[in-house]
mmCIF file of C-alpha atoms and ligand atoms in Angstrom:
data_model
loop_
_atom_site.group_PDB
_atom_site.id
_atom_site.type_symbol
_atom_site.label_atom_id
_atom_site.label_comp_id
_atom_site.label_asym_id
_atom_site.label_seq_id
_atom_site.Cartn_x
_atom_site.Cartn_y
_atom_site.Cartn_z
ATOM 1 C CA MET A 1 3.127 -7.842 6.446
ATOM 2 C CA ASN A 2 0.315 -9.135 8.313
ATOM 3 C CA VAL A 3 0.262 -7.681 11.748
ATOM 4 C CA LEU A 4 -1.809 -8.269 14.807
ATOM 5 C CA VAL A 5 -2.423 -5.134 16.732
ATOM 6 C CA THR A 6 -3.846 -5.818 20.292
ATOM 7 C CA GLY A 7 -5.512 -2.778 21.996
ATOM 8 C CA GLY A 8 -6.036 -1.385 18.325
ATOM 9 C CA ALA A 9 -8.818 0.607 19.303
ATOM 10 C CA GLY A 10 -6.924 2.180 22.064
ATOM 11 C CA TYR A 11 -4.989 5.632 22.165
ATOM 12 C CA ILE A 12 -1.670 4.353 21.195
ATOM 13 C CA GLY A 13 -2.801 1.144 19.720
ATOM 14 C CA SER A 14 -5.014 3.152 17.150
ATOM 15 C CA HIS A 15 -2.152 5.286 16.045
ATOM 16 C CA ALA A 16 -0.137 1.972 15.372
ATOM 17 C CA VAL A 17 -3.099 0.694 13.227
ATOM 18 C CA GLN A 18 -3.027 3.859 11.135
ATOM 19 C CA ARG A 19 0.935 3.764 10.475
ATOM 20 C CA LEU A 20 0.895 0.201 9.658
ATOM 21 C CA LEU A 21 -2.126 0.871 7.173
ATOM 22 C CA ARG A 22 -0.309 3.778 5.742
ATOM 23 C CA ASP A 23 2.843 1.649 5.415
ATOM 24 C CA GLY A 24 1.037 -0.920 3.301
ATOM 25 C CA HIS A 25 0.675 -3.622 5.958
ATOM 26 C CA THR A 26 -2.749 -5.691 6.604
ATOM 27 C CA VAL A 27 -3.856 -5.150 10.144
ATOM 28 C CA THR A 28 -6.015 -7.195 12.249
ATOM 29 C CA SER A 29 -6.834 -5.100 15.435
ATOM 30 C CA LEU A 30 -8.323 -6.803 18.198
ATOM 31 C CA ASP A 31 -9.701 -5.074 21.253
ATOM 32 C CA ASN A 32 -12.362 -5.751 23.992
ATOM 33 C CA LEU A 33 -13.539 -2.157 23.749
ATOM 34 C CA TYR A 34 -13.259 -2.120 27.519
ATOM 35 C CA ARG A 35 -11.434 1.286 27.217
ATOM 36 C CA GLY A 36 -10.925 1.444 23.626
ATOM 37 C CA HIS A 37 -13.261 3.180 21.019
ATOM 38 C CA ALA A 38 -14.843 1.366 18.155
ATOM 39 C CA GLU A 39 -15.245 4.983 16.497
ATOM 40 C CA ALA A 40 -11.328 5.141 16.353
ATOM 41 C CA MET A 41 -11.571 1.765 13.909
ATOM 42 C CA GLU A 42 -14.416 3.293 11.940
ATOM 43 C CA ALA A 43 -12.371 6.465 11.549
ATOM 44 C CA LEU A 44 -9.530 4.547 9.933
ATOM 45 C CA ARG A 45 -11.515 2.312 7.735
ATOM 46 C CA PRO A 46 -12.124 4.830 4.687
ATOM 47 C CA ALA A 47 -8.316 5.096 4.221
ATOM 48 C CA SER A 48 -7.342 1.543 4.932
ATOM 49 C CA GLY A 49 -7.775 -0.051 1.343
ATOM 50 C CA GLY A 50 -9.676 -2.832 2.837
ATOM 51 C CA ARG A 51 -6.520 -4.046 4.756
ATOM 52 C CA LEU A 52 -8.167 -3.579 8.068
ATOM 53 C CA GLU A 53 -10.141 -6.219 10.067
ATOM 54 C CA PHE A 54 -11.373 -5.150 13.631
ATOM 55 C CA VAL A 55 -12.199 -8.130 15.888
ATOM 56 C CA LYS A 56 -14.049 -7.568 19.087
ATOM 57 C CA GLY A 57 -12.414 -9.828 21.671
ATOM 58 C CA ASP A 58 -10.041 -10.407 24.497
ATOM 59 C CA ILE A 59 -6.321 -11.188 24.532
ATOM 60 C CA GLY A 60 -7.221 -13.860 27.299
ATOM 61 C CA ASP A 61 -9.470 -15.642 24.950
ATOM 62 C CA ARG A 62 -6.780 -18.481 23.742
ATOM 63 C CA ALA A 63 -9.608 -19.926 21.220
ATOM 64 C CA LEU A 64 -10.088 -16.422 19.382
ATOM 65 C CA LEU A 65 -6.319 -15.860 19.374
ATOM 66 C CA ASP A 66 -5.620 -19.268 17.650
ATOM 67 C CA SER A 67 -8.492 -18.482 15.078
ATOM 68 C CA VAL A 68 -7.270 -14.991 14.654
ATOM 69 C CA LEU A 69 -3.570 -15.982 14.355
ATOM 70 C CA ARG A 70 -4.158 -18.588 11.680
ATOM 71 C CA SER A 71 -6.879 -17.520 9.841
ATOM 72 C CA ARG A 72 -5.302 -14.045 9.232
ATOM 73 C CA SER A 73 -1.881 -15.555 8.835
ATOM 74 C CA VAL A 74 -0.421 -13.207 11.476
ATOM 75 C CA GLU A 75 3.410 -12.660 10.925
ATOM 76 C CA ALA A 76 3.966 -10.049 13.791
ATOM 77 C CA VAL A 77 2.334 -8.683 16.997
ATOM 78 C CA MET A 78 2.245 -5.264 18.320
ATOM 79 C CA HIS A 79 0.968 -5.687 21.678
ATOM 80 C CA PHE A 80 -0.725 -2.711 23.256
ATOM 81 C CA ALA A 81 -3.727 -3.955 24.988
ATOM 82 C CA ALA A 82 -3.547 -3.122 28.712
ATOM 83 C CA LEU A 83 -4.801 -1.541 31.890
ATOM 84 C CA ALA A 84 -2.603 1.586 32.208
ATOM 85 C CA TYR A 85 -3.456 3.598 35.236
ATOM 86 C CA VAL A 86 -0.820 3.419 38.032
ATOM 87 C CA GLY A 87 -3.442 4.616 40.793
ATOM 88 C CA GLU A 88 -6.087 2.000 39.656
ATOM 89 C CA SER A 89 -3.202 -0.697 39.767
ATOM 90 C CA VAL A 90 -2.734 -0.152 43.417
ATOM 91 C CA GLN A 91 -6.545 -0.223 44.129
ATOM 92 C CA GLN A 92 -6.969 -3.355 41.963
ATOM 93 C CA PRO A 93 -3.502 -5.320 41.607
ATOM 94 C CA LEU A 94 -5.071 -8.436 40.579
ATOM 95 C CA ALA A 95 -7.004 -6.793 37.593
ATOM 96 C CA TYR A 96 -3.456 -5.718 36.549
ATOM 97 C CA TYR A 97 -2.097 -9.158 36.751
ATOM 98 C CA ARG A 98 -4.809 -10.711 35.076
ATOM 99 C CA ASN A 99 -5.099 -8.264 32.273
ATOM 100 C CA ASN A 100 -1.453 -7.369 31.671
ATOM 101 C CA THR A 101 0.341 -10.194 32.853
ATOM 102 C CA ALA A 102 -1.714 -13.189 32.540
ATOM 103 C CA SER A 103 -3.348 -12.417 29.408
ATOM 104 C CA ALA A 104 -0.133 -11.406 27.735
ATOM 105 C CA LEU A 105 1.091 -14.980 28.912
ATOM 106 C CA THR A 106 -1.833 -16.566 26.930
ATOM 107 C CA LEU A 107 -1.045 -14.331 23.632
ATOM 108 C CA ILE A 108 2.635 -15.187 23.834
ATOM 109 C CA GLU A 109 1.350 -19.021 24.126
ATOM 110 C CA ALA A 110 -0.820 -18.292 21.296
ATOM 111 C CA CYS A 111 1.984 -16.932 19.182
ATOM 112 C CA ALA A 112 4.163 -19.780 20.162
ATOM 113 C CA ALA A 113 1.601 -22.326 18.908
ATOM 114 C CA ALA A 114 0.956 -20.436 15.655
ATOM 115 C CA GLY A 115 4.417 -19.852 14.724
ATOM 116 C CA VAL A 116 4.387 -16.109 15.188
ATOM 117 C CA GLU A 117 8.334 -14.984 15.223
ATOM 118 C CA LYS A 118 8.029 -11.265 15.848
ATOM 119 C CA PHE A 119 6.739 -9.523 18.681
ATOM 120 C CA VAL A 120 6.717 -5.982 19.916
ATOM 121 C CA PHE A 121 5.890 -5.214 23.344
ATOM 122 C CA SER A 122 4.206 -1.846 25.031
ATOM 123 C CA SER A 123 6.459 -1.914 28.151
ATOM 124 C CA THR A 124 7.067 1.212 30.189
ATOM 125 C CA CYS A 125 9.303 3.514 32.163
ATOM 126 C CA ALA A 126 7.290 2.288 35.046
ATOM 127 C CA THR A 127 9.354 -0.716 35.313
ATOM 128 C CA TYR A 128 12.221 1.564 36.637
ATOM 129 C CA GLY A 129 10.320 2.597 39.716
ATOM 130 C CA GLU A 130 12.377 5.540 41.068
ATOM 131 C CA PRO A 131 15.772 5.386 39.222
ATOM 132 C CA PRO A 132 18.775 6.775 41.056
ATOM 133 C CA VAL A 133 20.128 7.980 37.818
ATOM 134 C CA MET A 134 18.528 10.607 35.459
ATOM 135 C CA PRO A 135 18.304 10.472 32.365
ATOM 136 C CA ILE A 136 17.329 6.848 32.384
ATOM 137 C CA PRO A 137 19.367 4.481 30.265
ATOM 138 C CA GLU A 138 18.087 0.694 29.679
ATOM 139 C CA THR A 139 20.802 -0.582 31.859
ATOM 140 C CA THR A 140 18.815 0.996 34.869
ATOM 141 C CA GLU A 141 17.617 -1.690 37.374
ATOM 142 C CA GLN A 142 13.931 -2.299 36.856
ATOM 143 C CA ARG A 143 12.384 -2.100 40.290
ATOM 144 C CA PRO A 144 8.676 -1.037 39.971
ATOM 145 C CA ILE A 145 7.118 0.671 42.664
ATOM 146 C CA ASN A 146 3.408 -0.061 41.793
ATOM 147 C CA PRO A 147 1.532 -3.221 40.275
ATOM 148 C CA TYR A 148 1.206 -1.339 36.711
ATOM 149 C CA GLY A 149 5.069 -1.411 36.398
ATOM 150 C CA MET A 150 5.380 -4.902 37.879
ATOM 151 C CA SER A 151 2.664 -6.410 35.603
ATOM 152 C CA LYS A 152 4.633 -5.266 32.463
ATOM 153 C CA LEU A 153 8.206 -6.271 33.993
ATOM 154 C CA HIS A 154 6.669 -9.670 34.209
ATOM 155 C CA VAL A 155 5.970 -9.528 30.850
ATOM 156 C CA GLU A 156 9.375 -8.622 29.766
ATOM 157 C CA HIS A 157 10.740 -11.562 31.870
ATOM 158 C CA MET A 158 8.470 -13.772 29.885
ATOM 159 C CA LEU A 159 9.589 -12.717 26.713
ATOM 160 C CA PHE A 160 13.065 -12.979 27.250
ATOM 161 C CA ASP A 161 12.689 -16.618 28.798
ATOM 162 C CA HIS A 162 10.516 -17.354 25.809
ATOM 163 C CA ALA A 163 13.021 -15.982 23.247
ATOM 164 C CA LYS A 164 16.086 -18.014 25.212
ATOM 165 C CA GLU A 165 14.194 -21.095 24.770
ATOM 166 C CA ARG A 166 13.167 -20.724 21.308
ATOM 167 C CA ALA A 167 16.867 -19.738 20.423
ATOM 168 C CA ALA A 168 18.086 -23.040 22.379
ATOM 169 C CA VAL A 169 15.811 -25.127 20.180
ATOM 170 C CA GLY A 170 16.572 -23.477 16.825
ATOM 171 C CA LYS A 171 13.042 -21.828 16.355
ATOM 172 C CA PRO A 172 14.187 -18.034 17.088
ATOM 173 C CA PHE A 173 11.371 -15.816 18.318
ATOM 174 C CA ALA A 174 12.366 -12.072 18.217
ATOM 175 C CA PHE A 175 10.860 -9.350 20.405
ATOM 176 C CA ALA A 176 11.365 -5.890 21.563
ATOM 177 C CA ALA A 177 10.132 -4.238 24.809
ATOM 178 C CA LEU A 178 9.703 -0.500 24.334
ATOM 179 C CA ARG A 179 9.655 1.464 27.571
ATOM 180 C CA TYR A 180 7.517 4.515 27.148
ATOM 181 C CA PHE A 181 7.719 7.708 28.942
ATOM 182 C CA ASN A 182 4.602 9.999 28.743
ATOM 183 C CA VAL A 183 2.824 9.576 25.427
ATOM 184 C CA ALA A 184 1.180 12.640 24.138
ATOM 185 C CA GLY A 185 -0.437 14.403 21.345
ATOM 186 C CA SER A 186 -2.377 13.022 18.546
ATOM 187 C CA ASP A 187 -2.381 12.458 14.900
ATOM 188 C CA ARG A 188 -1.587 15.437 13.211
ATOM 189 C CA THR A 189 -4.120 14.618 10.155
ATOM 190 C CA GLY A 190 -6.746 14.826 12.940
ATOM 191 C CA VAL A 191 -8.410 11.657 12.532
ATOM 192 C CA LEU A 192 -7.260 10.022 15.583
ATOM 193 C CA GLY A 193 -7.081 11.648 19.196
ATOM 194 C CA GLU A 194 -6.800 10.870 22.815
ATOM 195 C CA HIS A 195 -10.024 9.794 24.879
ATOM 196 C CA HIS A 196 -9.841 8.026 28.082
ATOM 197 C CA GLU A 197 -12.431 7.311 30.454
ATOM 198 C CA PRO A 198 -11.794 8.292 33.298
ATOM 199 C CA GLU A 199 -9.280 10.750 32.070
ATOM 200 C CA THR A 200 -6.375 11.389 34.558
ATOM 201 C CA HIS A 201 -3.494 12.150 32.299
ATOM 202 C CA LEU A 202 -1.965 15.593 32.426
ATOM 203 C CA ILE A 203 -2.171 16.925 29.120
ATOM 204 C CA PRO A 204 -5.671 15.895 28.297
ATOM 205 C CA VAL A 205 -6.893 16.906 31.925
ATOM 206 C CA ILE A 206 -5.662 20.395 31.189
ATOM 207 C CA LEU A 207 -7.187 20.592 27.810
ATOM 208 C CA GLN A 208 -10.397 19.643 29.213
ATOM 209 C CA ALA A 209 -10.088 22.459 31.643
ATOM 210 C CA ALA A 210 -9.159 24.784 28.595
ATOM 211 C CA GLN A 211 -12.559 23.599 26.971
ATOM 212 C CA GLY A 212 -14.285 24.275 29.997
ATOM 213 C CA ARG A 213 -15.298 20.749 30.503
ATOM 214 C CA ARG A 214 -13.552 20.693 33.985
ATOM 215 C CA GLU A 215 -13.639 23.300 36.690
ATOM 216 C CA SER A 216 -9.985 23.271 37.258
ATOM 217 C CA VAL A 217 -6.845 21.331 37.134
ATOM 218 C CA THR A 218 -5.070 20.091 40.287
ATOM 219 C CA VAL A 219 -1.424 20.190 40.363
ATOM 220 C CA PHE A 220 -0.150 16.934 42.378
ATOM 221 C CA GLY A 221 2.585 18.314 44.525
ATOM 222 C CA THR A 222 4.612 21.433 44.567
ATOM 223 C CA ASP A 223 7.262 20.413 47.104
ATOM 224 C CA TYR A 224 9.110 18.096 44.948
ATOM 225 C CA PRO A 225 13.040 18.405 44.607
ATOM 226 C CA THR A 226 12.636 20.176 41.311
ATOM 227 C CA PRO A 227 13.389 23.730 40.253
ATOM 228 C CA ASP A 228 9.683 24.631 40.503
ATOM 229 C CA GLY A 229 8.484 21.911 42.914
ATOM 230 C CA THR A 230 6.492 20.038 40.425
ATOM 231 C CA CYS A 231 6.926 16.920 38.793
ATOM 232 C CA ILE A 232 9.191 16.354 35.602
ATOM 233 C CA ARG A 233 8.204 13.889 32.913
ATOM 234 C CA ASP A 234 9.294 13.151 29.417
ATOM 235 C CA TYR A 235 6.571 13.702 26.896
ATOM 236 C CA VAL A 236 7.087 12.049 23.561
ATOM 237 C CA HIS A 237 4.537 12.461 20.591
ATOM 238 C CA VAL A 238 2.548 9.352 19.859
ATOM 239 C CA GLU A 239 3.164 9.553 16.249
ATOM 240 C CA ASP A 240 7.076 9.473 17.239
ATOM 241 C CA LEU A 241 6.272 6.651 19.594
ATOM 242 C CA ILE A 242 4.714 4.539 16.646
ATOM 243 C CA ASP A 243 7.613 5.493 14.288
ATOM 244 C CA ALA A 244 9.685 3.892 16.684
ATOM 245 C CA HIS A 245 7.656 0.622 16.822
ATOM 246 C CA VAL A 246 7.672 0.356 12.870
ATOM 247 C CA ARG A 247 11.601 0.923 12.624
ATOM 248 C CA VAL A 248 11.861 -1.658 15.370
ATOM 249 C CA LEU A 249 9.765 -4.280 13.827
ATOM 250 C CA GLY A 250 11.664 -3.453 10.568
ATOM 251 C CA ALA A 251 14.684 -4.230 12.127
ATOM 252 C CA LEU A 252 13.977 -7.345 14.267
ATOM 253 C CA ARG A 253 16.046 -10.318 13.067
ATOM 254 C CA PRO A 254 15.348 -13.958 13.966
ATOM 255 C CA GLY A 255 16.007 -14.448 17.884
ATOM 256 C CA ASP A 256 16.531 -10.574 18.575
ATOM 257 C CA GLN A 257 15.981 -9.730 22.218
ATOM 258 C CA ARG A 258 15.832 -6.046 22.240
ATOM 259 C CA THR A 259 14.942 -3.025 24.731
ATOM 260 C CA TYR A 260 14.628 0.400 24.081
ATOM 261 C CA ASN A 261 13.379 3.843 25.934
ATOM 262 C CA LEU A 262 11.152 5.518 24.140
ATOM 263 C CA GLY A 263 11.263 9.453 25.196
ATOM 264 C CA ILE A 264 12.598 12.720 23.791
ATOM 265 C CA GLY A 265 15.300 12.830 26.180
ATOM 266 C CA ARG A 266 14.205 15.935 28.325
ATOM 267 C CA GLY A 267 11.746 16.621 30.938
ATOM 268 C CA TYR A 268 9.198 19.484 31.392
ATOM 269 C CA SER A 269 7.501 20.148 35.061
ATOM 270 C CA VAL A 270 4.028 20.297 35.437
ATOM 271 C CA LYS A 271 3.871 23.870 35.503
ATOM 272 C CA GLU A 272 5.696 24.330 32.282
ATOM 273 C CA ILE A 273 2.986 21.987 30.752
ATOM 274 C CA ILE A 274 0.045 24.138 32.248
ATOM 275 C CA ASP A 275 1.881 27.361 30.959
ATOM 276 C CA ALA A 276 2.242 25.885 27.479
ATOM 277 C CA VAL A 277 -1.297 24.586 27.487
ATOM 278 C CA ARG A 278 -2.382 28.229 28.184
ATOM 279 C CA ARG A 279 -0.059 29.474 25.297
ATOM 280 C CA VAL A 280 -1.268 26.983 22.883
ATOM 281 C CA THR A 281 -4.872 27.288 23.493
ATOM 282 C CA GLY A 282 -5.153 30.964 24.448
ATOM 283 C CA LYS A 283 -7.393 29.934 27.010
ATOM 284 C CA ASP A 284 -7.324 30.539 30.859
ATOM 285 C CA PHE A 285 -8.406 28.182 33.521
ATOM 286 C CA LYS A 286 -8.366 27.666 37.253
ATOM 287 C CA VAL A 287 -5.350 25.705 38.634
ATOM 288 C CA VAL A 288 -5.421 24.394 42.186
ATOM 289 C CA TYR A 289 -2.381 23.219 44.097
ATOM 290 C CA GLY A 290 -2.832 20.041 45.721
ATOM 291 C CA PRO A 291 -0.915 17.302 47.715
ATOM 292 C CA ARG A 292 1.473 14.891 46.020
ATOM 293 C CA ARG A 293 -0.344 11.795 44.284
ATOM 294 C CA PRO A 294 0.988 8.791 45.701
ATOM 295 C CA GLY A 295 3.370 6.678 43.751
ATOM 296 C CA ASP A 296 4.692 9.651 41.550
ATOM 297 C CA PRO A 297 8.419 9.811 41.408
ATOM 298 C CA PRO A 298 9.868 13.493 41.187
ATOM 299 C CA THR A 299 11.615 13.324 37.808
ATOM 300 C CA LEU A 300 11.590 10.869 35.130
ATOM 301 C CA PHE A 301 13.180 11.160 31.644
ATOM 302 C CA ALA A 302 14.890 9.044 29.103
ATOM 303 C CA ASP A 303 18.073 8.530 27.965
ATOM 304 C CA PRO A 304 16.852 7.547 24.457
ATOM 305 C CA SER A 305 20.394 7.246 22.951
ATOM 306 C CA LYS A 306 20.502 3.497 22.450
ATOM 307 C CA ILE A 307 17.688 3.543 19.866
ATOM 308 C CA ARG A 308 19.034 6.470 18.072
ATOM 309 C CA ARG A 309 22.406 4.625 17.855
ATOM 310 C CA GLU A 310 20.911 1.162 16.792
ATOM 311 C CA LEU A 311 18.293 2.189 14.584
ATOM 312 C CA GLY A 312 18.530 5.799 13.839
ATOM 313 C CA TRP A 313 15.510 6.783 15.736
ATOM 314 C CA THR A 314 14.934 10.106 17.481
ATOM 315 C CA ALA A 315 11.777 11.946 18.382
ATOM 316 C CA ALA A 316 11.015 14.505 15.353
ATOM 317 C CA ILE A 317 8.373 16.447 17.275
ATOM 318 C CA THR A 318 9.941 18.020 20.313
ATOM 319 C CA ASP A 319 8.541 21.099 20.628
ATOM 320 C CA LEU A 320 5.984 21.184 23.658
ATOM 321 C CA GLY A 321 3.671 23.584 21.621
ATOM 322 C CA ASP A 322 3.442 21.244 18.659
ATOM 323 C CA ILE A 323 2.774 18.168 20.800
ATOM 324 C CA ILE A 324 0.387 19.890 22.748
ATOM 325 C CA GLY A 325 -1.182 21.736 19.434
ATOM 326 C CA SER A 326 -2.000 18.192 17.901
ATOM 327 C CA ALA A 327 -3.896 17.092 20.941
ATOM 328 C CA TRP A 328 -5.876 20.392 21.101
ATOM 329 C CA ALA A 329 -6.697 20.354 17.394
ATOM 330 C CA TRP A 330 -8.643 16.893 18.028
ATOM 331 C CA PHE A 331 -10.114 18.338 21.087
ATOM 332 C CA GLN A 332 -11.659 21.131 19.271
ATOM 333 C CA SER A 333 -13.048 18.986 16.495
ATOM 334 C CA HIS A 334 -14.242 16.344 18.904
ATOM 335 C CA PRO A 335 -15.351 18.618 21.767
ATOM 336 C CA ARG A 336 -16.543 15.449 23.734
ATOM 337 C CA GLY A 337 -14.291 12.649 22.267
ATOM 338 C CA TYR A 338 -15.112 9.812 20.231
ATOM 339 C CA GLY A 339 -18.868 8.755 19.661
ATOM 340 C CA VAL A 340 -20.368 11.843 21.612
HETATM 341 N N1 UDP B 1 -0.565 15.613 37.292
HETATM 342 C C1 UDP B 1 -1.035 16.438 37.841
HETATM 343 N N2 UDP B 1 -2.324 16.815 37.811
HETATM 344 C C2 UDP B 1 -3.366 15.969 37.089
HETATM 345 C C3 UDP B 1 -2.835 14.881 36.375
HETATM 346 C C4 UDP B 1 -1.449 14.667 36.469
HETATM 347 O O1 UDP B 1 -0.303 17.284 38.522
HETATM 348 O O2 UDP B 1 -4.317 16.357 37.369
HETATM 349 C C5 UDP B 1 0.991 15.416 37.062
HETATM 350 C C6 UDP B 1 1.328 13.794 37.695
HETATM 351 O O3 UDP B 1 1.546 13.732 39.360
HETATM 352 C C7 UDP B 1 2.683 13.431 37.181
HETATM 353 C C8 UDP B 1 2.385 14.158 35.723
HETATM 354 O O4 UDP B 1 1.347 15.173 35.864
HETATM 355 O O5 UDP B 1 3.832 14.201 37.659
HETATM 356 C C9 UDP B 1 2.168 13.231 34.625
HETATM 357 O O6 UDP B 1 1.251 12.738 35.072
HETATM 358 P P1 UDP B 1 0.211 11.711 34.091
HETATM 359 O O7 UDP B 1 -0.800 10.819 34.927
HETATM 360 O O8 UDP B 1 -0.227 12.401 32.706
HETATM 361 O O9 UDP B 1 1.326 10.517 33.653
HETATM 362 P P2 UDP B 1 2.415 9.487 34.614
HETATM 363 O O10 UDP B 1 3.530 10.235 34.605
HETATM 364 O O11 UDP B 1 1.535 9.303 35.937
HETATM 365 O O12 UDP B 1 2.289 8.254 33.852
#
């Protein structure tokens, strides 16, 4: 299949490109390189069999999209390109609505014009806000508590409404909105890794401390209503996450409108993650206990049973040590990340 991966040079998108290439697909990776890494594309090229084309550009550029979708005969889109920091979304909400919502609209319009009938969307558990039930099933009411979650929820709504309209006129458009929990780890062959600038995610932040690149790790809040007082999250390995995308893409039938949670179905506290990093790396580092980070719900973990039931997907890499170990291996071979 000819697949367009937006955000293909980012952390999750690059893992999607890698997997699609491995599975024999032809991949066009579109990324504006604002936060993505051209080096990730170069790392994938040798094993791509000439089936990878990288296009530097923005999903808000309609003329570019028209040209890429048609010239590459794109049959399916995996849409990852987005800004993805909750805190930043509170500081710059309009940038999030511009990039994540308005540009996604441009992408969906371009897909409609080019006759692309399959669309897999990178959504988020942040669309649920602070849900009253745990674990979280897909039927949970979506009430985001920050612009990031809202910017993604708007895209889900656009996809639903567009799919409904297409079905009504007999030109079915199929999509899946995949609501990620906390994505972690990296490609176990060591080609790809996680490199964010700035880095704010818990596991890479702790790994940087273990490497001595940071003086300390700050635990955001120790007075949450959880067993050890720190926040609990569901960490899913990026390879498993992408495996779910591939399965979903393969299962999409004309007109499908699917939503799935992607998580392992159990949570770990911040303190448990810190202990696990100490164990995996054998390094010690300073931990500082700070106040809560605004907008962080105490506990979030998925009920991933719907995708298991419907598509047989379940996370294969559930051992925290394995998840962290894969990230640590790349950190060690790339001590300063991509390109440095
Ligand atoms: N966290 C922390 N210190 C850090 C970064 C994160 O205590 O330096 C906590 C954060 O409050 C949250 C969890 O770790 O409870 C996961 O945060 P992350 O930013 O990785 O992902 P999020 O859950 O915000 O998507």
